[in-house]
Coordinates of C-alpha atoms and ligand atoms in Angstrom, one line a residue:
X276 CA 8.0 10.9 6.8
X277 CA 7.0 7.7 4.8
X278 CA 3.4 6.8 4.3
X279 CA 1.7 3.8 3.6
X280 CA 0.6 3.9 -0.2
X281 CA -2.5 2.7 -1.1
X282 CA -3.4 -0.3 -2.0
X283 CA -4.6 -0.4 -6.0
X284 CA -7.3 -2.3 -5.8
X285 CA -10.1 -3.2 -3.1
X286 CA -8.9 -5.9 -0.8
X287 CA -11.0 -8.4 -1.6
X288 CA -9.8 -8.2 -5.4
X289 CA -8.0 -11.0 -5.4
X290 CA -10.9 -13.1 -4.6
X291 CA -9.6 -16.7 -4.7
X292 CA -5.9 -16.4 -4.7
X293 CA -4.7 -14.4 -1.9
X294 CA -8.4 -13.5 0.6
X295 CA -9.7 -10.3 2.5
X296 CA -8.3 -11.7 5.5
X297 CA -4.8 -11.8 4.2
X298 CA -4.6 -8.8 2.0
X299 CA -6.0 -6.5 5.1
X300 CA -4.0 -7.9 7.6
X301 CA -0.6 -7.9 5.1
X302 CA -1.3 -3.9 4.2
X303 CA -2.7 -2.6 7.1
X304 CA -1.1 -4.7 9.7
X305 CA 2.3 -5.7 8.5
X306 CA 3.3 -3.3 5.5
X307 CA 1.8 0.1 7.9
X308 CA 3.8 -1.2 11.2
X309 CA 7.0 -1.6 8.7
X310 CA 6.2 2.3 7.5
X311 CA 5.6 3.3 11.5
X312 CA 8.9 1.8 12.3
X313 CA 10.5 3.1 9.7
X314 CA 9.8 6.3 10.7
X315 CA 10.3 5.9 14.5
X316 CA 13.8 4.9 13.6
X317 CA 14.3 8.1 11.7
X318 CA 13.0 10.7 14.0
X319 CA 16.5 12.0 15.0
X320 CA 17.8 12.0 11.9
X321 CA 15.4 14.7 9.4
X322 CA 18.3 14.4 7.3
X323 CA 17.8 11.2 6.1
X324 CA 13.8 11.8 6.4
X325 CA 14.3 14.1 3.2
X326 CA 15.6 10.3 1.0
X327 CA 13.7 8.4 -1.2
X328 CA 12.9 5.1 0.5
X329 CA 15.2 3.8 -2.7
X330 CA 18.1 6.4 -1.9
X331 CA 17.8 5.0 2.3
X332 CA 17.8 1.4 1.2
X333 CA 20.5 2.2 -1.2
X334 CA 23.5 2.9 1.0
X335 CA 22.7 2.1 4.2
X336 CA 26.5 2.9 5.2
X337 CA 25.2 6.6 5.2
X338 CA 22.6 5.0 8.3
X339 CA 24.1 5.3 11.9
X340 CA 25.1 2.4 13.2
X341 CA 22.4 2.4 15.9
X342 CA 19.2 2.6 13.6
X343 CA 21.3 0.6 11.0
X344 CA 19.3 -2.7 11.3
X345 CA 16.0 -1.2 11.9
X346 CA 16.0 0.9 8.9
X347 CA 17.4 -2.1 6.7
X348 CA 14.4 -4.7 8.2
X349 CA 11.6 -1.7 8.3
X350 CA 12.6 0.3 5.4
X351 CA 13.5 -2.8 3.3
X352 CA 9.6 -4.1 4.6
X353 CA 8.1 -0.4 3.3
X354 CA 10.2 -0.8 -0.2
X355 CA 9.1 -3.9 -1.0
X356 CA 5.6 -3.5 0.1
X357 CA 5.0 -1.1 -2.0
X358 CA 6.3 -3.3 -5.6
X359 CA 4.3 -5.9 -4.5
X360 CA 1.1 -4.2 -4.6
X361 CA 1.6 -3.4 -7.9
X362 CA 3.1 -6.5 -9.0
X363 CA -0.4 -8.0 -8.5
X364 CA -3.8 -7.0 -9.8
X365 CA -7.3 -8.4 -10.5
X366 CA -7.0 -9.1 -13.8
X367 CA -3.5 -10.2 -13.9
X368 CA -2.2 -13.7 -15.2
X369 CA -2.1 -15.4 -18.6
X370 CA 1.9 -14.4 -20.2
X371 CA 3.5 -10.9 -20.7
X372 CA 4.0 -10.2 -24.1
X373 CA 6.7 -8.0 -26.2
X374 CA 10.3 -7.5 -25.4
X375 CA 9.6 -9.3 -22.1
X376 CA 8.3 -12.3 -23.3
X377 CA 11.2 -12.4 -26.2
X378 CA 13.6 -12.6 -23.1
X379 CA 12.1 -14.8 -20.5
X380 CA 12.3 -17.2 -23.8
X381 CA 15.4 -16.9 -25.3
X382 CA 16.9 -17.2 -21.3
X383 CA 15.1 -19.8 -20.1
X384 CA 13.4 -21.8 -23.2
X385 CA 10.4 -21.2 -22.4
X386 CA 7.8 -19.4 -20.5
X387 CA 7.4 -22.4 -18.4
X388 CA 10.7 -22.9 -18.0
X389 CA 10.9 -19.4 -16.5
X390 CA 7.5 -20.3 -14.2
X391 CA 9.1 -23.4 -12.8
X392 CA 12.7 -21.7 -11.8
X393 CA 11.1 -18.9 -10.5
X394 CA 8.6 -20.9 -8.2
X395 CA 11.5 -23.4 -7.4
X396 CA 13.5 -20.7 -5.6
X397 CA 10.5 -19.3 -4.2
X398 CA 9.2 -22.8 -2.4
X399 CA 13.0 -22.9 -1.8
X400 CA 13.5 -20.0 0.8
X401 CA 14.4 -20.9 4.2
X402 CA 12.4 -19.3 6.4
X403 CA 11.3 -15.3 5.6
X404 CA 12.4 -13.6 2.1
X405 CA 11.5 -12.6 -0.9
X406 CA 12.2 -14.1 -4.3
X407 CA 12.6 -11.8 -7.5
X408 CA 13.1 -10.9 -11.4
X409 CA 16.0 -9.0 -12.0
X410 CA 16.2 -6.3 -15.4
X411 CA 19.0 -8.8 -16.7
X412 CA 16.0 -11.7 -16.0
X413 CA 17.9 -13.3 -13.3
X414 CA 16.0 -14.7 -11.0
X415 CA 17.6 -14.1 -7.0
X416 CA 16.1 -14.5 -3.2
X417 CA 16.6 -12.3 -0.5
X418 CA 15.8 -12.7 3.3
X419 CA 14.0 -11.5 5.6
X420 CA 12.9 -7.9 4.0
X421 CA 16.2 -7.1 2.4
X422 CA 16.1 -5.6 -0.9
X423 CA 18.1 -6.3 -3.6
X424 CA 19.2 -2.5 -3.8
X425 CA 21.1 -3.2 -0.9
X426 CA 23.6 -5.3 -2.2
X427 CA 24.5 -2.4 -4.8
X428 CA 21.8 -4.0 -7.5
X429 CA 18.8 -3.0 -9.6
X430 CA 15.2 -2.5 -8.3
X431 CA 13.7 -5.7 -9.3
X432 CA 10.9 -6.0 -11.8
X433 CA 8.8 -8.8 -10.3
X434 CA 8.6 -9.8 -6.8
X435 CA 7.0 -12.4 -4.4
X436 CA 6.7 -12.5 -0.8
X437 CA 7.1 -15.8 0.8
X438 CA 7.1 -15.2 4.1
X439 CA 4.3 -17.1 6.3
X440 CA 2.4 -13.8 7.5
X441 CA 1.5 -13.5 3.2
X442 CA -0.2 -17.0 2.8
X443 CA -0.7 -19.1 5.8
X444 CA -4.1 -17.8 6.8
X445 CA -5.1 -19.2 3.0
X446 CA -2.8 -22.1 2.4
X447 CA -1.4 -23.1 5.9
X448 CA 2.3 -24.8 5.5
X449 CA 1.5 -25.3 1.2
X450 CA 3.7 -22.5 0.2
X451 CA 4.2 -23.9 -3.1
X452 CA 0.3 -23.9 -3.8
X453 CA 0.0 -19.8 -2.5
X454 CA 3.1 -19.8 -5.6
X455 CA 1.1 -22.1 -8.3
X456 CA -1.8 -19.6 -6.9
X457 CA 0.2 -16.7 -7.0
X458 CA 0.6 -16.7 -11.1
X459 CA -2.8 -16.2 -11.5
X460 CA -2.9 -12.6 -10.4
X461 CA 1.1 -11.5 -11.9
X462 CA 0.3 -7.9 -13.2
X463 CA 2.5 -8.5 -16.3
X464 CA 1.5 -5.6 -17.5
X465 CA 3.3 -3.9 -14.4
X466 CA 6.5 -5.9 -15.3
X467 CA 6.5 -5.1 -19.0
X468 CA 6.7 -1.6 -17.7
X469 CA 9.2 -2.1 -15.6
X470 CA 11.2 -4.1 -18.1
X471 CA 10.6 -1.2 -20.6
X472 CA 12.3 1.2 -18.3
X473 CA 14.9 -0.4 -17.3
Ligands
MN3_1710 MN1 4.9 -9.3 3.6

């Protein structure tokens, strides 16, 4: 069965950017009832219990048709979840650095450059998704909680929720100031990692 990880830090780490409020409600509210779905939907099947969340999400042809759409919302929820955590942190912000900060330049011009496309598909999602960095450095948006494994790609190496339930308590209808907020807290170390091992 899948469990909710931890988060790696304390919830109010993230002080001024993303609150308490939010970060409580977003792990043990949203992220745990996408984990106890998840799991409801898989009770009859211990076959696919034995996955990875990353194999499940990966070919969700091998789902049954009738748990097809809640392991794709629930499962994509728990999979994405957990990157975001760690796609954030405390001390996070300022640029990455290395090989990752060679490419985000030589594919977008600058840094900047990257920080504005990025945030301009992010404010740009209609309604619930997700927007996120690619290994290649693409930049691509998703709905409501579908990964970008499931379309046959990579697990992404940067991530940002944008649906309401992750900012509106803090920012109300301004999604583009939870994004402007949002860079303040990028765990670019997490990404260089990610990048290094791709
Ligand atoms: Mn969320």
């Amino acid at each position: 069965m899948f469990t909710l990880p931890d988060l790696p830090y304390d919830y109010d780490a993230l002080g001024k950017y993303i609150s308490k409020t939010i970060m409580e409600l977003h792990h043990k509210g949203h992220h745990q009832t996408y984990v106890n779905k998840l799991n409801a939907a898989l009770e009859q099947t211990p076959e696919l219990q034995e996955k990875t969340i990353e194999e499940l999400i990966s070919n969700l042809e091998a789902v049954p048709d009738n748990i097809r759409t809640a392991v794709r919302n629930n499962g994509g929820g728990h999979f994405n979840h957990s990157l975001f955590w760690n796609f954030m942190s405390p001390s996070g912000g300022n640029q990455p650095s290395g090989a990752l900060a060679d490419g985000l330049t030589e594919r977008y011009g600058n840094f900047q450059s990257f920080i504005d496309a990025f945030s301009d598909k992010a404010v740009a999602v209609f309604g619930s998704g997700w927007v996120w960095l690619l290994p290649d450095l693409s930049i691509t948006t998703t709905p409501n909680q579908d990964s970008p494994l499931m379309s046959g790609g990579p697990a992404p190496l940067l991530g940002l929720d944008v649906w309401e339930h992750a900012y509106y308590i803090d920012y109300t209808y301004k999604r583009s100031d939870y994004v402007k907020a949002w860079w303040h807290i990028v765990n670019w170390p997490e990404v260089e990692k990610r990048f290094s091992e791709k």
